[in-house]
PDB file of C-alpha atoms and ligand atoms in Angstrom:
ATOM      1  CA  MET A   1      21.081 -83.856 -65.790  1.00  0.00           C
ATOM      2  CA  LYS A   2      17.001 -83.126 -65.729  1.00  0.00           C
ATOM      3  CA  ASP A   3      15.106 -86.031 -66.574  1.00  0.00           C
ATOM      4  CA  ASN A   4      12.586 -84.461 -69.145  1.00  0.00           C
ATOM      5  CA  VAL A   5      11.952 -86.703 -72.279  1.00  0.00           C
ATOM      6  CA  ILE A   6      12.292 -84.731 -75.255  1.00  0.00           C
ATOM      7  CA  LEU A   7      10.856 -85.826 -78.723  1.00  0.00           C
ATOM      8  CA  ILE A   8      12.742 -84.945 -81.731  1.00  0.00           C
ATOM      9  CA  GLY A   9      12.212 -85.861 -85.776  1.00  0.00           C
ATOM     10  CA  PHE A  10      11.315 -84.735 -88.979  1.00  0.00           C
ATOM     11  CA  MET A  11       8.048 -82.783 -89.536  1.00  0.00           C
ATOM     12  CA  GLY A  12       5.155 -85.368 -89.506  1.00  0.00           C
ATOM     13  CA  ALA A  13       7.100 -88.161 -87.883  1.00  0.00           C
ATOM     14  CA  GLY A  14       4.427 -88.064 -84.851  1.00  0.00           C
ATOM     15  CA  LYS A  15       6.078 -85.828 -82.143  1.00  0.00           C
ATOM     16  CA  THR A  16       2.934 -83.964 -81.498  1.00  0.00           C
ATOM     17  CA  SER A  17       0.917 -86.974 -81.101  1.00  0.00           C
ATOM     18  CA  VAL A  18       3.210 -89.185 -79.707  1.00  0.00           C
ATOM     19  CA  SER A  19       4.051 -86.758 -76.855  1.00  0.00           C
ATOM     20  CA  LYS A  20       0.257 -86.386 -76.211  1.00  0.00           C
ATOM     21  CA  ALA A  21      -0.153 -90.232 -75.868  1.00  0.00           C
ATOM     22  CA  LEU A  22       3.085 -90.359 -73.724  1.00  0.00           C
ATOM     23  CA  ALA A  23       2.033 -87.664 -71.217  1.00  0.00           C
ATOM     24  CA  LYS A  24      -1.192 -89.610 -70.373  1.00  0.00           C
ATOM     25  CA  LEU A  25       0.386 -93.017 -70.124  1.00  0.00           C
ATOM     26  CA  GLU A  26       3.081 -91.718 -67.806  1.00  0.00           C
ATOM     27  CA  GLN A  27       0.921 -88.643 -66.427  1.00  0.00           C
ATOM     28  CA  MET A  28       3.858 -86.096 -66.978  1.00  0.00           C
ATOM     29  CA  PRO A  29       2.910 -82.664 -67.999  1.00  0.00           C
ATOM     30  CA  LEU A  30       3.236 -81.904 -71.487  1.00  0.00           C
ATOM     31  CA  ILE A  31       4.969 -78.937 -73.453  1.00  0.00           C
ATOM     32  CA  ASP A  32       5.390 -78.065 -77.160  1.00  0.00           C
ATOM     33  CA  THR A  33       7.968 -75.534 -78.111  1.00  0.00           C
ATOM     34  CA  ASP A  34       6.176 -74.828 -81.540  1.00  0.00           C
ATOM     35  CA  GLU A  35       3.389 -73.958 -79.252  1.00  0.00           C
ATOM     36  CA  GLN A  36       5.212 -71.795 -76.659  1.00  0.00           C
ATOM     37  CA  ILE A  37       6.675 -69.968 -79.498  1.00  0.00           C
ATOM     38  CA  GLU A  38       3.215 -68.973 -81.032  1.00  0.00           C
ATOM     39  CA  ALA A  39       1.797 -67.734 -77.738  1.00  0.00           C
ATOM     40  CA  GLU A  40       5.170 -65.923 -76.995  1.00  0.00           C
ATOM     41  CA  VAL A  41       5.063 -64.045 -80.414  1.00  0.00           C
ATOM     42  CA  GLY A  42       1.366 -63.977 -80.888  1.00  0.00           C
ATOM     43  CA  MET A  43       0.768 -65.396 -84.248  1.00  0.00           C
ATOM     44  CA  ALA A  44       1.025 -68.786 -86.248  1.00  0.00           C
ATOM     45  CA  THR A  45       4.676 -70.470 -87.111  1.00  0.00           C
ATOM     46  CA  SER A  46       3.906 -69.721 -91.008  1.00  0.00           C
ATOM     47  CA  ARG A  47       3.176 -65.734 -89.911  1.00  0.00           C
ATOM     48  CA  ILE A  48       6.289 -65.694 -87.870  1.00  0.00           C
ATOM     49  CA  PHE A  49       8.398 -66.957 -90.684  1.00  0.00           C
ATOM     50  CA  GLU A  50       6.530 -64.828 -93.403  1.00  0.00           C
ATOM     51  CA  THR A  51       6.790 -61.531 -91.127  1.00  0.00           C
ATOM     52  CA  TYR A  52      10.223 -62.053 -89.257  1.00  0.00           C
ATOM     53  CA  GLY A  53      12.110 -64.817 -91.177  1.00  0.00           C
ATOM     54  CA  GLU A  54      13.638 -68.360 -90.291  1.00  0.00           C
ATOM     55  CA  GLU A  55      16.483 -67.059 -88.478  1.00  0.00           C
ATOM     56  CA  TYR A  56      14.339 -64.950 -85.682  1.00  0.00           C
ATOM     57  CA  PHE A  57      12.126 -68.689 -85.503  1.00  0.00           C
ATOM     58  CA  ARG A  58      15.333 -70.440 -84.902  1.00  0.00           C
ATOM     59  CA  GLN A  59      16.445 -68.120 -82.426  1.00  0.00           C
ATOM     60  CA  THR A  60      13.412 -67.919 -80.390  1.00  0.00           C
ATOM     61  CA  GLU A  61      13.662 -71.782 -80.023  1.00  0.00           C
ATOM     62  CA  THR A  62      16.989 -71.477 -78.649  1.00  0.00           C
ATOM     63  CA  SER A  63      15.328 -69.049 -76.092  1.00  0.00           C
ATOM     64  CA  ILE A  64      12.639 -71.511 -75.321  1.00  0.00           C
ATOM     65  CA  LEU A  65      15.007 -74.373 -74.727  1.00  0.00           C
ATOM     66  CA  GLU A  66      16.771 -72.032 -72.243  1.00  0.00           C
ATOM     67  CA  LYS A  67      14.094 -70.929 -70.538  1.00  0.00           C
ATOM     68  CA  LEU A  68      12.868 -74.850 -70.123  1.00  0.00           C
ATOM     69  CA  ILE A  69      16.151 -75.626 -68.421  1.00  0.00           C
ATOM     70  CA  ARG A  70      15.664 -73.158 -65.730  1.00  0.00           C
ATOM     71  CA  GLU A  71      12.137 -74.000 -65.248  1.00  0.00           C
ATOM     72  CA  THR A  72      10.895 -77.528 -66.191  1.00  0.00           C
ATOM     73  CA  ASP A  73      11.724 -80.773 -65.373  1.00  0.00           C
ATOM     74  CA  HIS A  74       9.929 -84.468 -65.337  1.00  0.00           C
ATOM     75  CA  SER A  75       7.882 -83.281 -68.408  1.00  0.00           C
ATOM     76  CA  VAL A  76       7.226 -84.487 -71.973  1.00  0.00           C
ATOM     77  CA  ILE A  77       8.860 -81.886 -74.394  1.00  0.00           C
ATOM     78  CA  SER A  78       8.138 -82.088 -78.015  1.00  0.00           C
ATOM     79  CA  VAL A  79      10.138 -79.847 -80.121  1.00  0.00           C
ATOM     80  CA  GLY A  80       9.707 -78.691 -83.844  1.00  0.00           C
ATOM     81  CA  GLY A  81      11.770 -80.570 -86.451  1.00  0.00           C
ATOM     82  CA  GLY A  82      14.251 -78.217 -87.396  1.00  0.00           C
ATOM     83  CA  LEU A  83      15.120 -77.229 -83.685  1.00  0.00           C
ATOM     84  CA  PRO A  84      17.834 -79.998 -83.393  1.00  0.00           C
ATOM     85  CA  VAL A  85      20.076 -78.365 -86.198  1.00  0.00           C
ATOM     86  CA  ARG A  86      21.588 -75.885 -84.184  1.00  0.00           C
ATOM     87  CA  GLU A  87      24.433 -77.084 -82.578  1.00  0.00           C
ATOM     88  CA  ILE A  88      23.697 -75.077 -79.298  1.00  0.00           C
ATOM     89  CA  ASN A  89      20.486 -76.771 -79.343  1.00  0.00           C
ATOM     90  CA  ARG A  90      21.496 -80.121 -79.329  1.00  0.00           C
ATOM     91  CA  LYS A  91      23.744 -79.116 -76.267  1.00  0.00           C
ATOM     92  CA  LEU A  92      20.955 -77.458 -74.503  1.00  0.00           C
ATOM     93  CA  MET A  93      18.585 -80.445 -75.341  1.00  0.00           C
ATOM     94  CA  ARG A  94      21.423 -82.886 -73.414  1.00  0.00           C
ATOM     95  CA  GLU A  95      20.971 -80.892 -70.292  1.00  0.00           C
ATOM     96  CA  LEU A  96      17.293 -81.153 -70.402  1.00  0.00           C
ATOM     97  CA  GLY A  97      16.981 -84.791 -70.287  1.00  0.00           C
ATOM     98  CA  THR A  98      16.877 -88.100 -72.458  1.00  0.00           C
ATOM     99  CA  VAL A  99      16.497 -87.125 -76.388  1.00  0.00           C
ATOM    100  CA  VAL A 100      14.420 -89.454 -78.384  1.00  0.00           C
ATOM    101  CA  PHE A 101      14.841 -89.600 -82.129  1.00  0.00           C
ATOM    102  CA  LEU A 102      11.547 -90.526 -83.770  1.00  0.00           C
ATOM    103  CA  ASN A 103      12.431 -91.941 -87.208  1.00  0.00           C
ATOM    104  CA  VAL A 104      10.286 -91.885 -90.364  1.00  0.00           C
ATOM    105  CA  LYS A 105      10.718 -92.548 -93.805  1.00  0.00           C
ATOM    106  CA  ALA A 106      10.430 -89.768 -96.502  1.00  0.00           C
ATOM    107  CA  GLU A 107       7.477 -91.405 -98.101  1.00  0.00           C
ATOM    108  CA  THR A 108       5.537 -91.738 -94.942  1.00  0.00           C
ATOM    109  CA  VAL A 109       5.954 -88.004 -94.232  1.00  0.00           C
ATOM    110  CA  LEU A 110       4.702 -87.374 -97.827  1.00  0.00           C
ATOM    111  CA  LYS A 111       1.729 -89.276 -97.424  1.00  0.00           C
ATOM    112  CA  ARG A 112       1.165 -87.748 -93.642  1.00  0.00           C
ATOM    113  CA  LEU A 113       1.830 -84.168 -94.967  1.00  0.00           C
ATOM    114  CA  GLU A 114      -0.165 -84.154 -98.084  1.00  0.00           C
ATOM    115  CA  GLY A 115      -1.973 -80.847 -98.758  1.00  0.00           C
ATOM    116  CA  ASP A 116      -0.414 -79.271 -95.468  1.00  0.00           C
ATOM    117  CA  THR A 117      -0.012 -75.684 -95.648  1.00  0.00           C
ATOM    118  CA  THR A 118       1.195 -74.810 -91.911  1.00  0.00           C
ATOM    119  CA  ARG A 119       5.009 -75.795 -92.502  1.00  0.00           C
ATOM    120  CA  PRO A 120       6.860 -73.237 -94.261  1.00  0.00           C
ATOM    121  CA  MET A 121      10.012 -75.137 -94.716  1.00  0.00           C
ATOM    122  CA  LEU A 122       7.920 -77.463 -96.898  1.00  0.00           C
ATOM    123  CA  TYR A 123       6.776 -74.744 -99.468  1.00  0.00           C
ATOM    124  CA  ALA A 124       8.341 -75.664-102.596  1.00  0.00           C
ATOM    125  CA  ASP A 125       7.456 -76.868-106.008  1.00  0.00           C
ATOM    126  CA  ASP A 126       9.140 -80.153-105.731  1.00  0.00           C
ATOM    127  CA  LYS A 127       7.761 -81.325-102.154  1.00  0.00           C
ATOM    128  CA  GLU A 128       9.283 -84.819-102.442  1.00  0.00           C
ATOM    129  CA  LYS A 129      12.753 -83.411-103.402  1.00  0.00           C
ATOM    130  CA  ARG A 130      12.702 -81.011-100.761  1.00  0.00           C
ATOM    131  CA  VAL A 131      11.622 -83.731 -98.104  1.00  0.00           C
ATOM    132  CA  ASN A 132      14.204 -85.839 -99.268  1.00  0.00           C
ATOM    133  CA  ASP A 133      17.071 -83.158 -99.210  1.00  0.00           C
ATOM    134  CA  LEU A 134      16.288 -82.012 -95.861  1.00  0.00           C
ATOM    135  CA  MET A 135      15.746 -85.464 -94.353  1.00  0.00           C
ATOM    136  CA  ALA A 136      19.309 -86.471 -95.703  1.00  0.00           C
ATOM    137  CA  PHE A 137      20.638 -83.378 -94.268  1.00  0.00           C
ATOM    138  CA  ARG A 138      18.914 -83.675 -90.769  1.00  0.00           C
ATOM    139  CA  ASN A 139      18.853 -87.293 -89.794  1.00  0.00           C
ATOM    140  CA  PRO A 140      22.537 -87.702 -89.267  1.00  0.00           C
ATOM    141  CA  LEU A 141      22.208 -84.482 -86.531  1.00  0.00           C
ATOM    142  CA  TYR A 142      18.850 -86.068 -85.292  1.00  0.00           C
ATOM    143  CA  ARG A 143      20.983 -89.201 -84.451  1.00  0.00           C
ATOM    144  CA  GLU A 144      23.911 -87.472 -82.931  1.00  0.00           C
ATOM    145  CA  ALA A 145      21.519 -85.473 -80.681  1.00  0.00           C
ATOM    146  CA  ALA A 146      19.507 -88.758 -79.605  1.00  0.00           C
ATOM    147  CA  GLN A 147      20.163 -91.500 -76.862  1.00  0.00           C
ATOM    148  CA  VAL A 148      17.212 -93.523 -78.168  1.00  0.00           C
ATOM    149  CA  VAL A 149      16.168 -94.126 -81.426  1.00  0.00           C
ATOM    150  CA  ILE A 150      12.885 -95.503 -82.647  1.00  0.00           C
ATOM    151  CA  ASP A 151      11.265 -96.320 -86.038  1.00  0.00           C
ATOM    152  CA  THR A 152       7.712 -95.432 -86.431  1.00  0.00           C
ATOM    153  CA  ASP A 153       7.039 -96.172 -89.833  1.00  0.00           C
ATOM    154  CA  GLU A 154       3.885 -98.853 -89.409  1.00  0.00           C
ATOM    155  CA  LYS A 155       3.598 -98.375 -85.922  1.00  0.00           C
ATOM    156  CA  SER A 156       0.409 -96.912 -84.127  1.00  0.00           C
ATOM    157  CA  VAL A 157       0.777 -93.858 -81.634  1.00  0.00           C
ATOM    158  CA  GLU A 158       0.262 -95.804 -78.423  1.00  0.00           C
ATOM    159  CA  GLN A 159       2.658 -98.539 -79.420  1.00  0.00           C
ATOM    160  CA  ILE A 160       5.407 -95.627 -80.205  1.00  0.00           C
ATOM    161  CA  ALA A 161       4.526 -93.888 -76.815  1.00  0.00           C
ATOM    162  CA  ARG A 162       4.919 -97.294 -74.973  1.00  0.00           C
ATOM    163  CA  GLU A 163       8.216 -97.756 -76.291  1.00  0.00           C
ATOM    164  CA  VAL A 164       9.236 -94.211 -75.484  1.00  0.00           C
ATOM    165  CA  ALA A 165       7.938 -94.671 -71.861  1.00  0.00           C
ATOM    166  CA  GLU A 166      10.190 -98.376 -71.519  1.00  0.00           C
ATOM    167  CA  LEU A 167      13.247 -96.875 -73.527  1.00  0.00           C
ATOM    168  CA  ALA A 168      13.186 -93.258 -72.126  1.00  0.00           C
ATOM    169  CA  VAL A 169      10.970 -92.774 -69.185  1.00  0.00           C
ATOM    170  CA  ARG A 170      11.176 -95.804 -66.764  1.00  0.00           C
ATOM    171  CA  ARG A 171      14.892 -96.421 -67.143  1.00  0.00           C
TER     172      ARG A 171
HETATM  173  C1  LIG B 201       9.858 -76.823 -88.560  1.00  0.00           C
HETATM  174  C2  LIG B 201       9.352 -77.814 -88.314  1.00  0.00           C
HETATM  175  C3  LIG B 201       7.683 -77.364 -87.557  1.00  0.00           C
HETATM  176  C4  LIG B 201       7.696 -76.011 -87.051  1.00  0.00           C
HETATM  177  C5  LIG B 201       8.507 -75.099 -87.837  1.00  0.00           C
HETATM  178  C6  LIG B 201       9.758 -75.623 -88.664  1.00  0.00           C
HETATM  179  C7  LIG B 201      11.298 -77.430 -89.450  1.00  0.00           C
HETATM  180  O1  LIG B 201       7.183 -78.274 -86.242  1.00  0.00           O
HETATM  181  O2  LIG B 201       8.978 -75.611 -85.935  1.00  0.00           O
HETATM  182  O3  LIG B 201       7.342 -75.062 -89.047  1.00  0.00           O
HETATM  183  O4  LIG B 201      12.181 -76.621 -89.442  1.00  0.00           O
HETATM  184  O5  LIG B 201      11.331 -78.608 -89.378  1.00  0.00           O
HETATM  185  P1  LIG B 201       7.082 -79.765 -86.564  1.00  0.00           P
HETATM  186  O6  LIG B 201       8.100 -80.445 -86.587  1.00  0.00           O
HETATM  187  O7  LIG B 201       6.433 -80.023 -85.382  1.00  0.00           O
HETATM  188  O8  LIG B 201       5.993 -79.969 -88.010  1.00  0.00           O
END
């Protein structure tokens, strides 16, 4: 198995900020699957959803994971919130390294993403219901995929990064 650290979790869980802090702390390269997809397709995520649809985005996520398995090691990898939903992606992540689930409460997500327009999965009249429903469906899948689970509510980004370092990098 490769020894990357893969951060998974719901939108707004802090995957991007924690991955940056962790990469700095451990001096590891940093990869963000959303950034890779946007660079490959040449447009922002919301545009990709609008133009090609969710299924195309999901297929691109899988092909990015396949590419990372061929090319990447000893890196911090932050993945989009919906990536672990596909079974094949959960299998690919296991090949890629240690999977860490950043767990977050729905109320924290709603607070953090108030006014956010960049996440097409949350375009809904009742955003609170949407977050609760999606989270109820996804959390068991995140848990199934992860070797390490960290509760993140009320913790600072640096504190979470240190926990990930202890539990998943310096094992
Ligand atoms: C998605 C999460 C987003 C991005 C896309 C779809 C999802 O990433 O991949 O908008 O389905 O949860 P973040 O989790 O970084 O917001």
